[in-house]
Amino acid sequence: MDKVFLDFSVQIENVNIDVRVDYLNKFYNIQNSSFSAHTHAAYEAYFIENGSMSVVCNDQRIELKERDILIIAPGTIHNISSCSNDLKRFNFRFVLCNYMNTKSEYPYLVYQDERLKKEIFSAIESIHLHISNKKSETDLFRIKAYLSIIISHIVDHMFSFSLFTHEEEHSDILAKCLQIDNFFSDHYAEQITIAQLADELHFSKTHTNRILKKYIGMSFIEKLMHTRLQAAKKHLMSNELSVNEIAERCGYTTLRGFELFFMKQTKMLPNEYRKKQQINLKQSK
């Protein structure tokens, strides 16, 4: 399960918003391959530092270039369709605990305020510096401070475009979506069934499948395969584990089964993917 990286409150227009950042990463061109369509229970923010990329949100293509910022609302089905070879992007997901929108007319927002964009990218540069240092609690404190600045700007901008609403029903849906995400993150290596997830949610199997399709954008099997694929890609970024060990950690009983699955999803074998990412990583330094 992704570790909660940041937990804080933002006061905007006399409204207190609790924010939890549950995912933080710096993606360079080591992650420029396309991803299958998926959705999150949280907001996701993309910051394009260099190069360009094409993202599809609810069947609408968005072309992003250097210094662009894209905010994707919860429940929006999206995928990265293409990236330039020199792409460098920073992204994270965050949850607004009091505010949630699963049926907004604005499934995404491209940030337009040039002055605030300058401040945000300056904060991102500072985050990179402290992530690379990572020498003390002071660095972590400063990373949190800069993230607070970024999210404060984002949330302030989102108010203007009604990217979220405040409804009790949506908060309940958010809680269930987070519970689903956590279930797959905790158990993807096991031989799990939709009946187990239904028991966890206290729903019937039929209603659980309906929730998965409507708010996660995938069936149970599709969500499980997607979670396993992302875990495998993460392990393949280093040489700490053999491909056989990665297969076992991702719930596969045979190496051949894992290789066939990985080939179908990425058009390359796990070892080929590992070599390609390591070459890209060296080129990005």
PDB file of C-alpha atoms in Angstrom:
ATOM      1  CA  MET A   1       0.000   0.000   0.000  1.00  0.00           C
ATOM      2  CA  ASP A   2       1.273   3.468  -0.848  1.00  0.00           C
ATOM      3  CA  LYS A   3       2.492   5.301   2.219  1.00  0.00           C
ATOM      4  CA  VAL A   4       0.747   8.559   3.121  1.00  0.00           C
ATOM      5  CA  PHE A   5       3.497  11.058   2.454  1.00  0.00           C
ATOM      6  CA  LEU A   6       1.841  14.261   3.627  1.00  0.00           C
ATOM      7  CA  ASP A   7      -1.139  15.168   5.786  1.00  0.00           C
ATOM      8  CA  PHE A   8      -2.139  18.790   6.277  1.00  0.00           C
ATOM      9  CA  SER A   9      -4.984  21.311   6.087  1.00  0.00           C
ATOM     10  CA  VAL A  10      -5.538  24.202   3.706  1.00  0.00           C
ATOM     11  CA  GLN A  11      -7.715  27.191   4.595  1.00  0.00           C
ATOM     12  CA  ILE A  12      -9.293  28.695   1.463  1.00  0.00           C
ATOM     13  CA  GLU A  13     -12.241  31.079   1.385  1.00  0.00           C
ATOM     14  CA  ASN A  14     -13.134  30.211   4.985  1.00  0.00           C
ATOM     15  CA  VAL A  15     -13.299  26.522   4.118  1.00  0.00           C
ATOM     16  CA  ASN A  16     -10.909  24.089   5.758  1.00  0.00           C
ATOM     17  CA  ILE A  17      -9.790  21.296   3.423  1.00  0.00           C
ATOM     18  CA  ASP A  18      -7.931  18.266   4.729  1.00  0.00           C
ATOM     19  CA  VAL A  19      -5.358  17.078   2.210  1.00  0.00           C
ATOM     20  CA  ARG A  20      -3.519  13.769   2.135  1.00  0.00           C
ATOM     21  CA  VAL A  21      -0.814  13.118  -0.421  1.00  0.00           C
ATOM     22  CA  ASP A  22      -0.731   9.336  -0.865  1.00  0.00           C
ATOM     23  CA  TYR A  23       1.701   9.110  -3.764  1.00  0.00           C
ATOM     24  CA  LEU A  24       4.803  11.072  -4.660  1.00  0.00           C
ATOM     25  CA  ASN A  25       7.187  10.392  -7.487  1.00  0.00           C
ATOM     26  CA  LYS A  26       9.473  12.058  -9.970  1.00  0.00           C
ATOM     27  CA  PHE A  27       9.038  10.516 -13.418  1.00  0.00           C
ATOM     28  CA  TYR A  28      11.710  11.089 -16.022  1.00  0.00           C
ATOM     29  CA  ASN A  29      11.792   9.465 -19.433  1.00  0.00           C
ATOM     30  CA  ILE A  30      12.324   6.099 -17.719  1.00  0.00           C
ATOM     31  CA  GLN A  31       8.509   6.108 -17.507  1.00  0.00           C
ATOM     32  CA  ASN A  32       7.659   7.293 -21.009  1.00  0.00           C
ATOM     33  CA  SER A  33       5.924   4.151 -22.229  1.00  0.00           C
ATOM     34  CA  SER A  34       2.146   4.233 -22.627  1.00  0.00           C
ATOM     35  CA  PHE A  35      -0.129   3.078 -19.804  1.00  0.00           C
ATOM     36  CA  SER A  36      -3.498   1.361 -20.154  1.00  0.00           C
ATOM     37  CA  ALA A  37      -6.645   3.316 -19.279  1.00  0.00           C
ATOM     38  CA  HIS A  38      -7.300   3.465 -15.542  1.00  0.00           C
ATOM     39  CA  THR A  39      -8.702   5.706 -12.835  1.00  0.00           C
ATOM     40  CA  HIS A  40      -7.953   6.704  -9.231  1.00  0.00           C
ATOM     41  CA  ALA A  41      -9.955   7.501  -6.132  1.00  0.00           C
ATOM     42  CA  ALA A  42      -7.713  10.539  -5.688  1.00  0.00           C
ATOM     43  CA  TYR A  43      -6.820  13.630  -7.682  1.00  0.00           C
ATOM     44  CA  GLU A  44      -3.698  13.294  -9.822  1.00  0.00           C
ATOM     45  CA  ALA A  45      -1.434  16.178 -10.814  1.00  0.00           C
ATOM     46  CA  TYR A  46       1.030  16.169 -13.744  1.00  0.00           C
ATOM     47  CA  PHE A  47       3.745  18.812 -14.025  1.00  0.00           C
ATOM     48  CA  ILE A  48       5.643  18.788 -17.346  1.00  0.00           C
ATOM     49  CA  GLU A  49       9.215  19.918 -16.701  1.00  0.00           C
ATOM     50  CA  ASN A  50      10.566  19.136 -20.157  1.00  0.00           C
ATOM     51  CA  GLY A  51       9.374  17.603 -23.420  1.00  0.00           C
ATOM     52  CA  SER A  52       5.755  16.768 -24.195  1.00  0.00           C
ATOM     53  CA  MET A  53       3.148  14.083 -23.684  1.00  0.00           C
ATOM     54  CA  SER A  54      -0.373  13.183 -24.764  1.00  0.00           C
ATOM     55  CA  VAL A  55      -2.965  12.188 -22.150  1.00  0.00           C
ATOM     56  CA  VAL A  56      -6.486  10.906 -22.847  1.00  0.00           C
ATOM     57  CA  CYS A  57      -9.132  11.791 -20.221  1.00  0.00           C
ATOM     58  CA  ASN A  58     -12.629  10.346 -20.717  1.00  0.00           C
ATOM     59  CA  ASP A  59     -11.871   9.845 -24.444  1.00  0.00           C
ATOM     60  CA  GLN A  60     -10.625  13.431 -24.894  1.00  0.00           C
ATOM     61  CA  ARG A  61      -6.988  13.876 -25.931  1.00  0.00           C
ATOM     62  CA  ILE A  62      -4.933  16.561 -24.160  1.00  0.00           C
ATOM     63  CA  GLU A  63      -1.571  17.650 -25.536  1.00  0.00           C
ATOM     64  CA  LEU A  64       0.814  18.822 -22.811  1.00  0.00           C
ATOM     65  CA  LYS A  65       4.081  20.659 -23.347  1.00  0.00           C
ATOM     66  CA  GLU A  66       6.856  22.054 -21.164  1.00  0.00           C
ATOM     67  CA  ARG A  67       5.592  23.967 -18.083  1.00  0.00           C
ATOM     68  CA  ASP A  68       2.025  22.675 -18.473  1.00  0.00           C
ATOM     69  CA  ILE A  69       0.080  21.440 -15.440  1.00  0.00           C
ATOM     70  CA  LEU A  70      -2.787  18.935 -15.635  1.00  0.00           C
ATOM     71  CA  ILE A  71      -5.105  18.090 -12.729  1.00  0.00           C
ATOM     72  CA  ILE A  72      -7.227  14.941 -13.163  1.00  0.00           C
ATOM     73  CA  ALA A  73     -10.341  14.577 -10.993  1.00  0.00           C
ATOM     74  CA  PRO A  74     -11.218  11.344  -9.132  1.00  0.00           C
ATOM     75  CA  GLY A  75     -13.084   8.805 -11.227  1.00  0.00           C
ATOM     76  CA  THR A  76     -11.759  10.139 -14.550  1.00  0.00           C
ATOM     77  CA  ILE A  77     -10.680   7.311 -16.851  1.00  0.00           C
ATOM     78  CA  HIS A  78      -7.324   8.312 -18.304  1.00  0.00           C
ATOM     79  CA  ASN A  79      -4.194   6.987 -19.926  1.00  0.00           C
ATOM     80  CA  ILE A  80      -0.890   8.259 -21.294  1.00  0.00           C
ATOM     81  CA  SER A  81      -0.991   7.656 -25.041  1.00  0.00           C
ATOM     82  CA  SER A  82       2.414   9.033 -26.036  1.00  0.00           C
ATOM     83  CA  CYS A  83       5.486  10.831 -24.661  1.00  0.00           C
ATOM     84  CA  SER A  84       8.477  12.542 -26.218  1.00  0.00           C
ATOM     85  CA  ASN A  85      11.872  10.941 -25.610  1.00  0.00           C
ATOM     86  CA  ASP A  86      13.010  13.966 -23.580  1.00  0.00           C
ATOM     87  CA  LEU A  87       9.974  13.956 -21.287  1.00  0.00           C
ATOM     88  CA  LYS A  88      10.555  14.889 -17.658  1.00  0.00           C
ATOM     89  CA  ARG A  89       7.482  15.105 -15.466  1.00  0.00           C
ATOM     90  CA  PHE A  90       6.719  15.333 -11.779  1.00  0.00           C
ATOM     91  CA  ASN A  91       3.467  13.952 -10.467  1.00  0.00           C
ATOM     92  CA  PHE A  92       1.608  12.904  -7.348  1.00  0.00           C
ATOM     93  CA  ARG A  93      -1.899  11.966  -6.253  1.00  0.00           C
ATOM     94  CA  PHE A  94      -3.736  13.655  -3.409  1.00  0.00           C
ATOM     95  CA  VAL A  95      -7.047  13.320  -1.603  1.00  0.00           C
ATOM     96  CA  LEU A  96      -9.232  16.201  -0.466  1.00  0.00           C
ATOM     97  CA  CYS A  97     -10.965  14.528   2.448  1.00  0.00           C
ATOM     98  CA  ASN A  98     -13.872  17.000   2.637  1.00  0.00           C
ATOM     99  CA  TYR A  99     -14.311  17.492  -1.093  1.00  0.00           C
ATOM    100  CA  MET A 100     -14.900  14.912  -3.776  1.00  0.00           C
ATOM    101  CA  ASN A 101     -16.358  14.935  -7.270  1.00  0.00           C
ATOM    102  CA  THR A 102     -17.136  11.728  -9.122  1.00  0.00           C
ATOM    103  CA  LYS A 103     -19.548  13.261 -11.638  1.00  0.00           C
ATOM    104  CA  SER A 104     -18.096  16.696 -12.364  1.00  0.00           C
ATOM    105  CA  GLU A 105     -18.538  18.351 -15.735  1.00  0.00           C
ATOM    106  CA  TYR A 106     -14.804  19.095 -15.371  1.00  0.00           C
ATOM    107  CA  PRO A 107     -13.029  15.697 -15.258  1.00  0.00           C
ATOM    108  CA  TYR A 108      -9.694  17.483 -15.669  1.00  0.00           C
ATOM    109  CA  LEU A 109      -8.185  20.949 -15.593  1.00  0.00           C
ATOM    110  CA  VAL A 110      -5.207  22.390 -17.471  1.00  0.00           C
ATOM    111  CA  TYR A 111      -3.634  25.071 -15.283  1.00  0.00           C
ATOM    112  CA  GLN A 112      -3.581  28.470 -17.048  1.00  0.00           C
ATOM    113  CA  ASP A 113      -2.265  31.004 -14.500  1.00  0.00           C
ATOM    114  CA  GLU A 114       1.274  31.753 -15.766  1.00  0.00           C
ATOM    115  CA  ARG A 115       2.367  33.651 -12.645  1.00  0.00           C
ATOM    116  CA  LEU A 116       1.375  30.850 -10.297  1.00  0.00           C
ATOM    117  CA  LYS A 117       2.789  28.228 -12.685  1.00  0.00           C
ATOM    118  CA  LYS A 118       6.166  29.927 -12.253  1.00  0.00           C
ATOM    119  CA  GLU A 119       5.860  29.665  -8.460  1.00  0.00           C
ATOM    120  CA  ILE A 120       4.796  26.009  -8.670  1.00  0.00           C
ATOM    121  CA  PHE A 121       7.700  24.940 -10.892  1.00  0.00           C
ATOM    122  CA  SER A 122      10.098  26.821  -8.641  1.00  0.00           C
ATOM    123  CA  ALA A 123       8.745  24.803  -5.698  1.00  0.00           C
ATOM    124  CA  ILE A 124       9.165  21.567  -7.700  1.00  0.00           C
ATOM    125  CA  GLU A 125      12.827  22.394  -8.364  1.00  0.00           C
ATOM    126  CA  SER A 126      13.301  22.844  -4.618  1.00  0.00           C
ATOM    127  CA  ILE A 127      11.590  19.495  -3.957  1.00  0.00           C
ATOM    128  CA  HIS A 128      13.992  17.776  -6.384  1.00  0.00           C
ATOM    129  CA  LEU A 129      16.914  19.279  -4.482  1.00  0.00           C
ATOM    130  CA  HIS A 130      15.736  18.050  -1.095  1.00  0.00           C
ATOM    131  CA  ILE A 131      14.733  14.611  -2.428  1.00  0.00           C
ATOM    132  CA  SER A 132      18.260  14.144  -3.784  1.00  0.00           C
ATOM    133  CA  ASN A 133      19.773  15.333  -0.477  1.00  0.00           C
ATOM    134  CA  LYS A 134      17.485  13.312   1.811  1.00  0.00           C
ATOM    135  CA  LYS A 135      20.021  13.736   4.592  1.00  0.00           C
ATOM    136  CA  SER A 136      17.863  14.778   7.508  1.00  0.00           C
ATOM    137  CA  GLU A 137      14.378  15.374   8.849  1.00  0.00           C
ATOM    138  CA  THR A 138      14.877  18.981   7.775  1.00  0.00           C
ATOM    139  CA  ASP A 139      14.846  17.913   4.109  1.00  0.00           C
ATOM    140  CA  LEU A 140      11.581  16.018   4.626  1.00  0.00           C
ATOM    141  CA  PHE A 141      10.079  19.014   6.407  1.00  0.00           C
ATOM    142  CA  ARG A 142      11.030  21.283   3.505  1.00  0.00           C
ATOM    143  CA  ILE A 143       9.613  18.836   0.939  1.00  0.00           C
ATOM    144  CA  LYS A 144       6.314  18.894   2.840  1.00  0.00           C
ATOM    145  CA  ALA A 145       6.412  22.690   2.968  1.00  0.00           C
ATOM    146  CA  TYR A 146       6.921  23.007  -0.794  1.00  0.00           C
ATOM    147  CA  LEU A 147       4.205  20.423  -1.474  1.00  0.00           C
ATOM    148  CA  SER A 148       1.880  22.437   0.748  1.00  0.00           C
ATOM    149  CA  ILE A 149       2.561  25.508  -1.386  1.00  0.00           C
ATOM    150  CA  ILE A 150       1.883  23.574  -4.607  1.00  0.00           C
ATOM    151  CA  ILE A 151      -1.359  21.998  -3.391  1.00  0.00           C
ATOM    152  CA  SER A 152      -2.581  25.296  -1.941  1.00  0.00           C
ATOM    153  CA  HIS A 153      -2.198  26.899  -5.387  1.00  0.00           C
ATOM    154  CA  ILE A 154      -3.875  23.936  -7.089  1.00  0.00           C
ATOM    155  CA  VAL A 155      -6.869  23.825  -4.740  1.00  0.00           C
ATOM    156  CA  ASP A 156      -7.330  27.589  -4.979  1.00  0.00           C
ATOM    157  CA  HIS A 157      -7.419  27.308  -8.785  1.00  0.00           C
ATOM    158  CA  MET A 158      -9.782  24.318  -8.678  1.00  0.00           C
ATOM    159  CA  PHE A 159     -12.375  26.324  -6.742  1.00  0.00           C
ATOM    160  CA  SER A 160     -12.742  28.637  -9.731  1.00  0.00           C
ATOM    161  CA  PHE A 161     -13.628  25.757 -12.055  1.00  0.00           C
ATOM    162  CA  SER A 162     -15.822  23.642  -9.734  1.00  0.00           C
ATOM    163  CA  LEU A 163     -13.516  20.675 -10.141  1.00  0.00           C
ATOM    164  CA  PHE A 164     -15.000  19.276  -6.957  1.00  0.00           C
ATOM    165  CA  THR A 165     -18.261  19.433  -5.031  1.00  0.00           C
ATOM    166  CA  HIS A 166     -19.107  18.910  -1.387  1.00  0.00           C
ATOM    167  CA  GLU A 167     -21.629  16.107  -1.071  1.00  0.00           C
ATOM    168  CA  GLU A 168     -21.913  13.434   1.587  1.00  0.00           C
ATOM    169  CA  GLU A 169     -22.660  10.774  -1.046  1.00  0.00           C
ATOM    170  CA  HIS A 170     -19.394  11.527  -2.833  1.00  0.00           C
ATOM    171  CA  SER A 171     -17.435  11.280   0.403  1.00  0.00           C
ATOM    172  CA  ASP A 172     -18.855   7.786   0.926  1.00  0.00           C
ATOM    173  CA  ILE A 173     -17.887   6.805  -2.617  1.00  0.00           C
ATOM    174  CA  LEU A 174     -14.382   8.177  -2.085  1.00  0.00           C
ATOM    175  CA  ALA A 175     -13.995   6.089   1.072  1.00  0.00           C
ATOM    176  CA  LYS A 176     -15.035   2.925  -0.798  1.00  0.00           C
ATOM    177  CA  CYS A 177     -12.721   3.708  -3.739  1.00  0.00           C
ATOM    178  CA  LEU A 178      -9.804   4.179  -1.361  1.00  0.00           C
ATOM    179  CA  GLN A 179     -10.732   0.912   0.354  1.00  0.00           C
ATOM    180  CA  ILE A 180     -10.673  -0.829  -3.045  1.00  0.00           C
ATOM    181  CA  ASP A 181      -7.274   0.674  -3.918  1.00  0.00           C
ATOM    182  CA  ASN A 182      -5.863  -0.428  -0.568  1.00  0.00           C
ATOM    183  CA  PHE A 183      -7.280  -3.943  -0.981  1.00  0.00           C
ATOM    184  CA  PHE A 184      -5.503  -4.443  -4.303  1.00  0.00           C
ATOM    185  CA  SER A 185      -2.283  -2.814  -3.059  1.00  0.00           C
ATOM    186  CA  ASP A 186      -2.220  -5.129  -0.040  1.00  0.00           C
ATOM    187  CA  HIS A 187      -3.251  -8.382  -1.751  1.00  0.00           C
ATOM    188  CA  TYR A 188      -2.255  -8.253  -5.447  1.00  0.00           C
ATOM    189  CA  ALA A 189       0.378 -10.972  -4.891  1.00  0.00           C
ATOM    190  CA  GLU A 190      -2.273 -13.365  -3.571  1.00  0.00           C
ATOM    191  CA  GLN A 191      -4.870 -15.441  -5.429  1.00  0.00           C
ATOM    192  CA  ILE A 192      -7.711 -13.080  -4.515  1.00  0.00           C
ATOM    193  CA  THR A 193     -11.336 -13.170  -5.694  1.00  0.00           C
ATOM    194  CA  ILE A 194     -14.105 -10.621  -6.096  1.00  0.00           C
ATOM    195  CA  ALA A 195     -15.932 -12.407  -3.259  1.00  0.00           C
ATOM    196  CA  GLN A 196     -13.128 -11.407  -0.866  1.00  0.00           C
ATOM    197  CA  LEU A 197     -13.325  -7.777  -1.985  1.00  0.00           C
ATOM    198  CA  ALA A 198     -17.119  -7.834  -1.657  1.00  0.00           C
ATOM    199  CA  ASP A 199     -16.778  -9.095   1.934  1.00  0.00           C
ATOM    200  CA  GLU A 200     -14.297  -6.291   2.648  1.00  0.00           C
ATOM    201  CA  LEU A 201     -16.730  -3.669   1.308  1.00  0.00           C
ATOM    202  CA  HIS A 202     -19.839  -5.353   2.798  1.00  0.00           C
ATOM    203  CA  PHE A 203     -21.397  -5.417  -0.677  1.00  0.00           C
ATOM    204  CA  SER A 204     -22.715  -8.185  -2.894  1.00  0.00           C
ATOM    205  CA  LYS A 205     -20.427  -9.410  -5.678  1.00  0.00           C
ATOM    206  CA  THR A 206     -22.753  -7.832  -8.261  1.00  0.00           C
ATOM    207  CA  HIS A 207     -22.706  -4.419  -6.571  1.00  0.00           C
ATOM    208  CA  THR A 208     -18.937  -4.624  -6.038  1.00  0.00           C
ATOM    209  CA  ASN A 209     -18.423  -5.234  -9.748  1.00  0.00           C
ATOM    210  CA  ARG A 210     -20.742  -2.307 -10.522  1.00  0.00           C
ATOM    211  CA  ILE A 211     -18.688  -0.007  -8.255  1.00  0.00           C
ATOM    212  CA  LEU A 212     -15.445  -1.174  -9.875  1.00  0.00           C
ATOM    213  CA  LYS A 213     -16.738  -0.486 -13.380  1.00  0.00           C
ATOM    214  CA  LYS A 214     -18.335   2.875 -12.588  1.00  0.00           C
ATOM    215  CA  TYR A 215     -15.746   4.486 -10.320  1.00  0.00           C
ATOM    216  CA  ILE A 216     -12.500   2.582 -10.930  1.00  0.00           C
ATOM    217  CA  GLY A 217     -13.100   2.075 -14.650  1.00  0.00           C
ATOM    218  CA  MET A 218     -12.028  -1.582 -14.620  1.00  0.00           C
ATOM    219  CA  SER A 219     -13.378  -5.022 -13.826  1.00  0.00           C
ATOM    220  CA  PHE A 220     -11.964  -6.941 -10.866  1.00  0.00           C
ATOM    221  CA  ILE A 221      -9.539  -8.895 -13.071  1.00  0.00           C
ATOM    222  CA  GLU A 222      -8.479  -5.768 -15.000  1.00  0.00           C
ATOM    223  CA  LYS A 223      -7.748  -3.913 -11.751  1.00  0.00           C
ATOM    224  CA  LEU A 224      -5.770  -6.873 -10.398  1.00  0.00           C
ATOM    225  CA  MET A 225      -3.725  -7.200 -13.602  1.00  0.00           C
ATOM    226  CA  HIS A 226      -3.102  -3.437 -13.697  1.00  0.00           C
ATOM    227  CA  THR A 227      -1.895  -3.431 -10.072  1.00  0.00           C
ATOM    228  CA  ARG A 228       0.405  -6.392 -10.714  1.00  0.00           C
ATOM    229  CA  LEU A 229       1.813  -4.774 -13.857  1.00  0.00           C
ATOM    230  CA  GLN A 230       2.651  -1.520 -12.060  1.00  0.00           C
ATOM    231  CA  ALA A 231       4.292  -3.458  -9.216  1.00  0.00           C
ATOM    232  CA  ALA A 232       6.340  -5.503 -11.703  1.00  0.00           C
ATOM    233  CA  LYS A 233       7.487  -2.367 -13.542  1.00  0.00           C
ATOM    234  CA  LYS A 234       8.545  -0.813 -10.245  1.00  0.00           C
ATOM    235  CA  HIS A 235      10.608  -3.885  -9.294  1.00  0.00           C
ATOM    236  CA  LEU A 236      12.194  -4.009 -12.760  1.00  0.00           C
ATOM    237  CA  MET A 237      13.575  -0.492 -12.332  1.00  0.00           C
ATOM    238  CA  SER A 238      16.368  -1.970 -10.202  1.00  0.00           C
ATOM    239  CA  ASN A 239      18.423  -5.179 -10.172  1.00  0.00           C
ATOM    240  CA  GLU A 240      17.574  -6.074  -6.572  1.00  0.00           C
ATOM    241  CA  LEU A 241      15.288  -8.965  -7.570  1.00  0.00           C
ATOM    242  CA  SER A 242      15.522 -11.558 -10.317  1.00  0.00           C
ATOM    243  CA  VAL A 243      12.677 -11.770 -12.819  1.00  0.00           C
ATOM    244  CA  ASN A 244      11.612 -15.045 -11.211  1.00  0.00           C
ATOM    245  CA  GLU A 245      11.447 -13.380  -7.770  1.00  0.00           C
ATOM    246  CA  ILE A 246       9.430 -10.502  -9.236  1.00  0.00           C
ATOM    247  CA  ALA A 247       7.011 -12.988 -10.799  1.00  0.00           C
ATOM    248  CA  GLU A 248       6.444 -14.608  -7.389  1.00  0.00           C
ATOM    249  CA  ARG A 249       5.972 -11.235  -5.671  1.00  0.00           C
ATOM    250  CA  CYS A 250       3.384 -10.296  -8.292  1.00  0.00           C
ATOM    251  CA  GLY A 251       1.289 -13.410  -7.753  1.00  0.00           C
ATOM    252  CA  TYR A 252       2.516 -15.661 -10.568  1.00  0.00           C
ATOM    253  CA  THR A 253       3.259 -19.312  -9.861  1.00  0.00           C
ATOM    254  CA  THR A 254       5.358 -19.775 -13.011  1.00  0.00           C
ATOM    255  CA  LEU A 255       7.918 -17.571 -14.719  1.00  0.00           C
ATOM    256  CA  ARG A 256       6.409 -18.408 -18.111  1.00  0.00           C
ATOM    257  CA  GLY A 257       2.980 -17.181 -17.040  1.00  0.00           C
ATOM    258  CA  PHE A 258       4.471 -13.903 -15.847  1.00  0.00           C
ATOM    259  CA  GLU A 259       6.474 -13.430 -19.052  1.00  0.00           C
ATOM    260  CA  LEU A 260       3.412 -14.057 -21.238  1.00  0.00           C
ATOM    261  CA  PHE A 261       1.371 -11.555 -19.201  1.00  0.00           C
ATOM    262  CA  PHE A 262       4.130  -8.925 -19.298  1.00  0.00           C
ATOM    263  CA  MET A 263       4.686  -9.417 -23.033  1.00  0.00           C
ATOM    264  CA  LYS A 264       0.971  -8.979 -23.727  1.00  0.00           C
ATOM    265  CA  GLN A 265       0.841  -5.725 -21.743  1.00  0.00           C
ATOM    266  CA  THR A 266       4.132  -4.093 -22.806  1.00  0.00           C
ATOM    267  CA  LYS A 267       5.142  -5.858 -26.055  1.00  0.00           C
ATOM    268  CA  MET A 268       8.452  -6.868 -24.467  1.00  0.00           C
ATOM    269  CA  LEU A 269       9.820  -9.438 -22.024  1.00  0.00           C
ATOM    270  CA  PRO A 270      10.583  -8.370 -18.425  1.00  0.00           C
ATOM    271  CA  ASN A 271      14.368  -8.487 -18.973  1.00  0.00           C
ATOM    272  CA  GLU A 272      14.018  -6.392 -22.137  1.00  0.00           C
ATOM    273  CA  TYR A 273      11.933  -3.849 -20.240  1.00  0.00           C
ATOM    274  CA  ARG A 274      14.519  -3.732 -17.433  1.00  0.00           C
ATOM    275  CA  LYS A 275      17.388  -3.105 -19.869  1.00  0.00           C
ATOM    276  CA  LYS A 276      15.444  -0.397 -21.701  1.00  0.00           C
ATOM    277  CA  GLN A 277      14.588   1.461 -18.483  1.00  0.00           C
ATOM    278  CA  GLN A 278      18.183   1.301 -17.238  1.00  0.00           C
ATOM    279  CA  ILE A 279      19.441   2.755 -20.535  1.00  0.00           C
ATOM    280  CA  ASN A 280      16.833   5.529 -20.359  1.00  0.00           C
ATOM    281  CA  LEU A 281      17.768   6.233 -16.742  1.00  0.00           C
ATOM    282  CA  LYS A 282      21.448   6.662 -17.645  1.00  0.00           C
ATOM    283  CA  GLN A 283      20.540   8.971 -20.532  1.00  0.00           C
ATOM    284  CA  SER A 284      18.377  11.144 -18.270  1.00  0.00           C
ATOM    285  CA  LYS A 285      21.202  11.816 -15.802  1.00  0.00           C
TER     286      LYS A 285
END
